[in-house]
Amino acid sequence: MNELHRLWQLFQPYRTWMLFGTLAAILTLLANVTLIAAAGWFLTAMAAAGVAGVSMNYFTPAALIRGSAMIRTAGRYSERLVNHEATFRLIASLRVWFYQHLEPLAPARLQQYHSGDLLSRIRADIDALDSFYVRVLVPVAVANVSILLFTIFLLFYHPLLALSGLTFLALAGVGLPIWSQARGLAPGRRIAEDEGALRAAVIDGIQGMAELTLYGAAERQAQRIDSLSRRLIADQTRLASDHGLTQAAVGLCASLSLWVLLWIAIPLVDDGRLMPPQLAMLALFTLASFEAVAPLPQAFQMLGRTLAAAHRLFDIVDTEPAVAEPDTPSPRPERFDIEFTDLSFAYPNAPRPALSGIRLQVPQGTRAAVIGATGSGKSTLFNLLLRFWAPDSGRIRIGGHDILDFHGDDLRRHIAVVSQHTHLFDATIRENLLLADPEASQDAIEAACRVAQIHDFIAELPESYDTWVGETGVRLSGGQGRRIAVARALLKDAPILLLDEPTEGLDAATERDLMQALDKLMAGRTVLLITHRPAGLDWVDQVLVLDQGRELARGDVSVIPTAMQAALLPRHTEVEPT
Amino acid sequence: MSVNAWLKSQRPLAGTALILTVWLNTANGLLAVAQAWVLAVILDAVIFKSAGLADVQPWLWALLALFGARALIVWFAERSAFEAAASVRATLRDRLHRHLQRLGPSYLSGQRSGALVETLTKGIDDLEGYYARFLPAMTLVMILPLAILTAVMPMDWLAGLVLLFTAPLIPLFMILIGSGAEVRNQRQWKQLARMSAHFLDVIQGLTTLKLFGASRREVAVIARVSDDYRHSTMQVLRVAFLSSAVLEFFASVGIAIVAVLIGFRLYGLAVPVPTWIPIPDVTYLQGFFVLMLAPEFYAPLRNLGTQYHARMGAVAAAEQLIQVLDTQPTQINPGTEPLAATRPLGVRFESVRFSYEPGREALDGLSFEIPPGQRLALVGTSGAGKTTVVNLLLGFLVPTEGRLLIGEQALADIDLEDWRRHLAWVPQQPRLFQGTIADNIRLGRPEADLDAVRKAAQRARAAEFIDALPLGYDSPVGERGAGLSGGQIQRIALARAFLRDAPLVVLDEATANLDPESERLVQEGIDELARDRTLLVIAHRLATVRRADRILVLDRGRIVEQGTHTELAQAGGLYARMIAAHGPRAHRSED
């Protein structure tokens, strides 16, 4: 139950809220029990007095009934308000907490997770934690206090009454929760997993619908979603059935408690050791007292789901980022030359290293190209330079400082990446561009879009820069979307420019215009290009030809033809996560 | 149809479980009446008739039987309520997803997938409250109070009248308080959908955010979006809590009045009512019985009040469902004929026009033919309409004007499923799905054996890197092929197309992201594939189109040129200019 302890710690800042919530809940419960018990006593006493023809003070009990009715109503209202307000504040803060732990893991550590699964964690799993507070912590505290008070109260009348009351309350408030918790553990875990799987399948089904439909796989996807949905519902049904059973059992405990009370108390009335109105009062009191334990079985049943959710959240939170942030402030480089020395790196579980013994020096303001076939290690080089992964051995230096001494964000502030693989967000074109620089002026935006050869197109749109991009906006073709991504990278005015096949998938005329525009932009910056096309590289100062993570050649462009000849020799493997 | 009517119309999906729930709860309510009576009898006997344990023993056993029966009923009622909603949820989720499939990718492109995901998951789950709780509560509120009133009236009509007149106050105040609640519920649901869509977008774009140093800035946005959701949720809950407080208050007042009226008469005090009303006498037995029934009388009303909020949650979710379900596929009467043409297929576009929105023509009266067994290439600047042509051909879009013919048959008449069985397609950005590499290659032919998969992978030049993976074809691939490079994903998608063995193959930038060597090898594979098949190739790189039998040059939705590579190169038009723009690259592949 390590998760329980950690959950409790997460809830610590809300202790005061919880205390007030619990107090209000106890007050409400006591008022309710008082109301019902007093009403039973009052009625019986009035009848007894009426029969006996004696007078009695009926103002005090009447006031007690009125008072507890009001406290009950007000108490319940404020208890719910306080506890829910606190829970939702907590939930909102947990989402931020989770995101803060998720963010450093991207992209290296998140590869194995489907976005639907992560979405399920930040949405459904965090939501599931609310039941820990509202349904577990507060009710358990309330039950503990009230069971104690109820037992003391019964002790005033007869020890046997107290013993029987305590027994049934414990049965309903401890026994049933233990049972339902054990029963809820496995389905709860499955539900948490299946909810994630369902979201993932739905996302695949929606975002990949074109391919699924075309390849006749839509039906299979529909069946997959349907079977996940039904499996989820089957587990929920199992829990609902158990819930029904425990509800019935709590009711039965209350009834049996009343029943045993009658067996004990009726002789006491006969003996005159108990007043008749007290019998009626105790009978109704017993029934009402079970409200204190009624929510517990379900709460503990849901603990399975809650713990599974907590486990899934802590799973992410506990993952170490692929690259640890340094404790010291980032260096402030004055020059921006890049130096790779004896760089080697292998992805986890990869059969062979992605890079081995790579050396390259790119002086400030010069341009270098890294050429290689798919899987030769080019993208890995960028991943290391961007500090998404840490090299196994060797170093990367920028302006003489090891990049591991930089905080990730500080390092990436100096680097702009022009690639077609970046994500366009579900927002307007302008908002997507401003991501690079929230302060950018309209002029700066337009200038970047001109370089990326996309300004004319945007200007022609009815809503211009305020056009909604959408996820795969109908207004944007693939090539247009990519150019917006390129413009965004250009808007980030950084001294180091990484170009990752910036013109792939563009038509020749656009490609030429873009390269000419980029040429101007590259002036004075340190540029590193990765490409699988060895042609048309006259504009670079040096090239590095990679093959299977090893250097094949290094020098000016004249080394390319020989190197490419060598690369044509049979090769075997390529493993290169992007 | 209103949302309410729609929700009601889905009732048959719940089957008999819903009716069973109502019956069980009714039985439980009636047994509660019996239980109150037995308990009153016992107390009356012990307190006023000096009965001992032995005298009331039969009654005590009866009480025990009632307890047992009620416990069983409660259990079964809870189960059947959940089952009623469960079958509605399972059916509707399936129906909704299939409807989305019918609407197709063109509908989805205008939607936020995160919001749709929320509708398909939480939205469907939110319907539970309506079918499992609200509907039974609605029926019970008409049965149980009446039944209890019938039991109370003969005992004490005065108390009965109090119940009768206070009861309508409850729904009245509920409606007053809840009048703005629907809007708030709607708003809450929209916030939830927005929050989910935002989270999905952020998760899928997290690396991009990091590249721009914006991932920390995003913390503030996450906090704001989560907090907005909290606000809208609390607004909904405050109303819910307030209305149940009011309900509770009225129920308490009702019970208190009943208690006072009975107590006064038992004690022998004058009841404060006008003297012309003949006040009935009441015994302790009757009085205690009525007092215990009073809470039972209000319970269904209070329950309805609570479940009213479950209903509003369901209504808000259902609104999103209906929005999707009410959207008609663009092709209102889908074709039903099987595809008549035999392989290889010929395709003809006849004056096809298409616009995504009025006034902006994407295709402007396009006519061309892909003769059977030929290879046609489509070139043009981005935004020229190439992808639109593909989407029309694949049946994802329907022409605004004009028609597509497959052989001599109009595409609009053909059963799309049958048509697509004859297609293979490699999109610009292929998507890989959860599963192994083999599963992904098998997408279009799930029954294919591993040999066939290997062969397809070899032809797509993917076999080499797959074999090098520790798990080979059984390697799991992440979403969007996480763990694989762009070129590798491209080749898996190509293998998928090879395995499909379809008479018409559409390649949209199939060799993008490949290095020249792989491209050359894949091109050989494509040439092999082209034998006996019809091919539509879209490419920016002219090297990949020169082998086409005919090239179509598209500009702003029109065909501006067509012919073979040599013809067009000499024509001095747009194509020739594109070759010139290519410069050294075009020449290189001429070798």
mmCIF file of C-alpha atoms in Angstrom, chain B residues 141-255:
data_model
loop_
_atom_site.group_PDB
_atom_site.id
_atom_site.type_symbol
_atom_site.label_atom_id
_atom_site.label_comp_id
_atom_site.label_asym_id
_atom_site.label_seq_id
_atom_site.Cartn_x
_atom_site.Cartn_y
_atom_site.Cartn_z
ATOM 1 C CA VAL B 141 -41.894 8.619 -8.194
ATOM 2 C CA MET B 142 -45.276 7.948 -9.750
ATOM 3 C CA ILE B 143 -45.761 4.587 -8.053
ATOM 4 C CA LEU B 144 -44.303 4.551 -4.546
ATOM 5 C CA PRO B 145 -45.656 7.795 -3.042
ATOM 6 C CA LEU B 146 -49.129 6.804 -4.218
ATOM 7 C CA ALA B 147 -48.784 3.351 -2.716
ATOM 8 C CA ILE B 148 -47.633 4.812 0.597
ATOM 9 C CA LEU B 149 -50.410 7.359 0.564
ATOM 10 C CA THR B 150 -52.868 4.510 0.094
ATOM 11 C CA ALA B 151 -51.458 2.903 3.242
ATOM 12 C CA VAL B 152 -51.441 6.148 5.240
ATOM 13 C CA MET B 153 -54.920 7.476 4.347
ATOM 14 C CA PRO B 154 -56.977 4.834 6.207
ATOM 15 C CA MET B 155 -54.718 5.245 9.284
ATOM 16 C CA ASP B 156 -54.693 9.019 9.461
ATOM 17 C CA TRP B 157 -56.055 11.108 6.627
ATOM 18 C CA LEU B 158 -54.792 14.305 8.236
ATOM 19 C CA ALA B 159 -51.175 13.180 7.934
ATOM 20 C CA GLY B 160 -52.018 11.874 4.474
ATOM 21 C CA LEU B 161 -53.184 15.328 3.432
ATOM 22 C CA VAL B 162 -49.971 16.889 4.725
ATOM 23 C CA LEU B 163 -47.965 14.497 2.591
ATOM 24 C CA LEU B 164 -50.194 15.039 -0.409
ATOM 25 C CA PHE B 165 -49.829 18.807 -0.302
ATOM 26 C CA THR B 166 -46.158 19.071 0.501
ATOM 27 C CA ALA B 167 -45.134 16.577 -2.179
ATOM 28 C CA PRO B 168 -45.659 18.838 -5.238
ATOM 29 C CA LEU B 169 -43.575 21.587 -3.602
ATOM 30 C CA ILE B 170 -40.510 19.448 -4.059
ATOM 31 C CA PRO B 171 -40.493 19.133 -7.854
ATOM 32 C CA LEU B 172 -41.648 22.745 -8.086
ATOM 33 C CA PHE B 173 -38.653 24.122 -6.226
ATOM 34 C CA MET B 174 -36.402 21.695 -7.984
ATOM 35 C CA ILE B 175 -37.439 23.091 -11.336
ATOM 36 C CA LEU B 176 -37.045 26.661 -10.083
ATOM 37 C CA ILE B 177 -33.527 26.042 -8.864
ATOM 38 C CA GLY B 178 -32.516 23.855 -11.747
ATOM 39 C CA SER B 179 -33.732 26.172 -14.492
ATOM 40 C CA GLY B 180 -30.257 27.470 -15.314
ATOM 41 C CA ALA B 181 -28.667 24.136 -14.672
ATOM 42 C CA GLU B 182 -28.949 22.775 -18.203
ATOM 43 C CA VAL B 183 -26.892 25.588 -19.587
ATOM 44 C CA ARG B 184 -24.308 25.038 -16.877
ATOM 45 C CA ASN B 185 -24.192 21.336 -17.625
ATOM 46 C CA GLN B 186 -23.725 22.051 -21.302
ATOM 47 C CA ARG B 187 -20.901 24.421 -20.454
ATOM 48 C CA GLN B 188 -19.286 21.887 -18.164
ATOM 49 C CA TRP B 189 -19.359 19.242 -20.846
ATOM 50 C CA LYS B 190 -17.842 21.613 -23.386
ATOM 51 C CA GLN B 191 -15.069 22.496 -20.943
ATOM 52 C CA LEU B 192 -14.401 18.819 -20.467
ATOM 53 C CA ALA B 193 -14.229 18.166 -24.204
ATOM 54 C CA ARG B 194 -11.990 21.192 -24.602
ATOM 55 C CA MET B 195 -9.737 20.049 -21.810
ATOM 56 C CA SER B 196 -9.391 16.583 -23.293
ATOM 57 C CA ALA B 197 -8.784 17.849 -26.803
ATOM 58 C CA HIS B 198 -6.161 20.190 -25.432
ATOM 59 C CA PHE B 199 -4.431 17.466 -23.446
ATOM 60 C CA LEU B 200 -4.320 15.141 -26.441
ATOM 61 C CA ASP B 201 -2.936 17.900 -28.639
ATOM 62 C CA VAL B 202 -0.264 18.722 -26.056
ATOM 63 C CA ILE B 203 0.693 15.076 -25.527
ATOM 64 C CA GLN B 204 1.003 14.457 -29.256
ATOM 65 C CA GLY B 205 2.961 17.662 -29.751
ATOM 66 C CA LEU B 206 5.097 17.567 -26.614
ATOM 67 C CA THR B 207 8.383 17.228 -28.506
ATOM 68 C CA THR B 208 7.523 20.208 -30.675
ATOM 69 C CA LEU B 209 6.683 22.222 -27.583
ATOM 70 C CA LYS B 210 10.079 21.334 -26.166
ATOM 71 C CA LEU B 211 11.868 22.332 -29.334
ATOM 72 C CA PHE B 212 10.372 25.775 -28.971
ATOM 73 C CA GLY B 213 10.973 26.000 -25.250
ATOM 74 C CA ALA B 214 7.215 26.263 -24.830
ATOM 75 C CA SER B 215 6.650 23.140 -22.787
ATOM 76 C CA ARG B 216 7.133 24.965 -19.486
ATOM 77 C CA ARG B 217 4.888 27.790 -20.613
ATOM 78 C CA GLU B 218 2.313 25.107 -21.189
ATOM 79 C CA VAL B 219 2.152 24.452 -17.426
ATOM 80 C CA ALA B 220 0.219 27.679 -17.030
ATOM 81 C CA VAL B 221 -2.165 26.711 -19.806
ATOM 82 C CA ILE B 222 -2.755 23.263 -18.295
ATOM 83 C CA ALA B 223 -3.443 24.926 -14.961
ATOM 84 C CA ARG B 224 -5.887 27.333 -16.556
ATOM 85 C CA VAL B 225 -7.742 24.696 -18.556
ATOM 86 C CA SER B 226 -7.988 22.420 -15.511
ATOM 87 C CA ASP B 227 -9.159 25.281 -13.369
ATOM 88 C CA ASP B 228 -11.795 26.318 -15.901
ATOM 89 C CA TYR B 229 -13.101 22.783 -15.749
ATOM 90 C CA ARG B 230 -13.173 22.916 -11.951
ATOM 91 C CA HIS B 231 -15.139 26.159 -12.090
ATOM 92 C CA SER B 232 -17.731 24.840 -14.463
ATOM 93 C CA THR B 233 -17.997 21.580 -12.516
ATOM 94 C CA MET B 234 -18.492 23.396 -9.237
ATOM 95 C CA GLN B 235 -21.146 25.596 -10.811
ATOM 96 C CA VAL B 236 -23.035 22.486 -11.744
ATOM 97 C CA LEU B 237 -22.501 20.871 -8.371
ATOM 98 C CA ARG B 238 -23.499 23.949 -6.388
ATOM 99 C CA VAL B 239 -26.904 23.811 -8.021
ATOM 100 C CA ALA B 240 -27.128 20.093 -7.418
ATOM 101 C CA PHE B 241 -26.235 20.504 -3.747
ATOM 102 C CA LEU B 242 -28.545 23.447 -3.276
ATOM 103 C CA SER B 243 -31.490 21.681 -4.811
ATOM 104 C CA SER B 244 -30.930 18.573 -2.744
ATOM 105 C CA ALA B 245 -30.668 20.769 0.356
ATOM 106 C CA VAL B 246 -34.007 22.304 -0.535
ATOM 107 C CA LEU B 247 -35.475 18.867 -1.095
ATOM 108 C CA GLU B 248 -34.164 17.719 2.218
ATOM 109 C CA PHE B 249 -35.545 20.805 3.902
ATOM 110 C CA PHE B 250 -39.026 20.290 2.546
ATOM 111 C CA ALA B 251 -38.950 16.613 3.376
ATOM 112 C CA SER B 252 -37.883 17.480 6.932
ATOM 113 C CA VAL B 253 -40.632 20.060 7.268
ATOM 114 C CA GLY B 254 -43.162 17.549 6.003
ATOM 115 C CA ILE B 255 -42.004 14.894 8.432
#
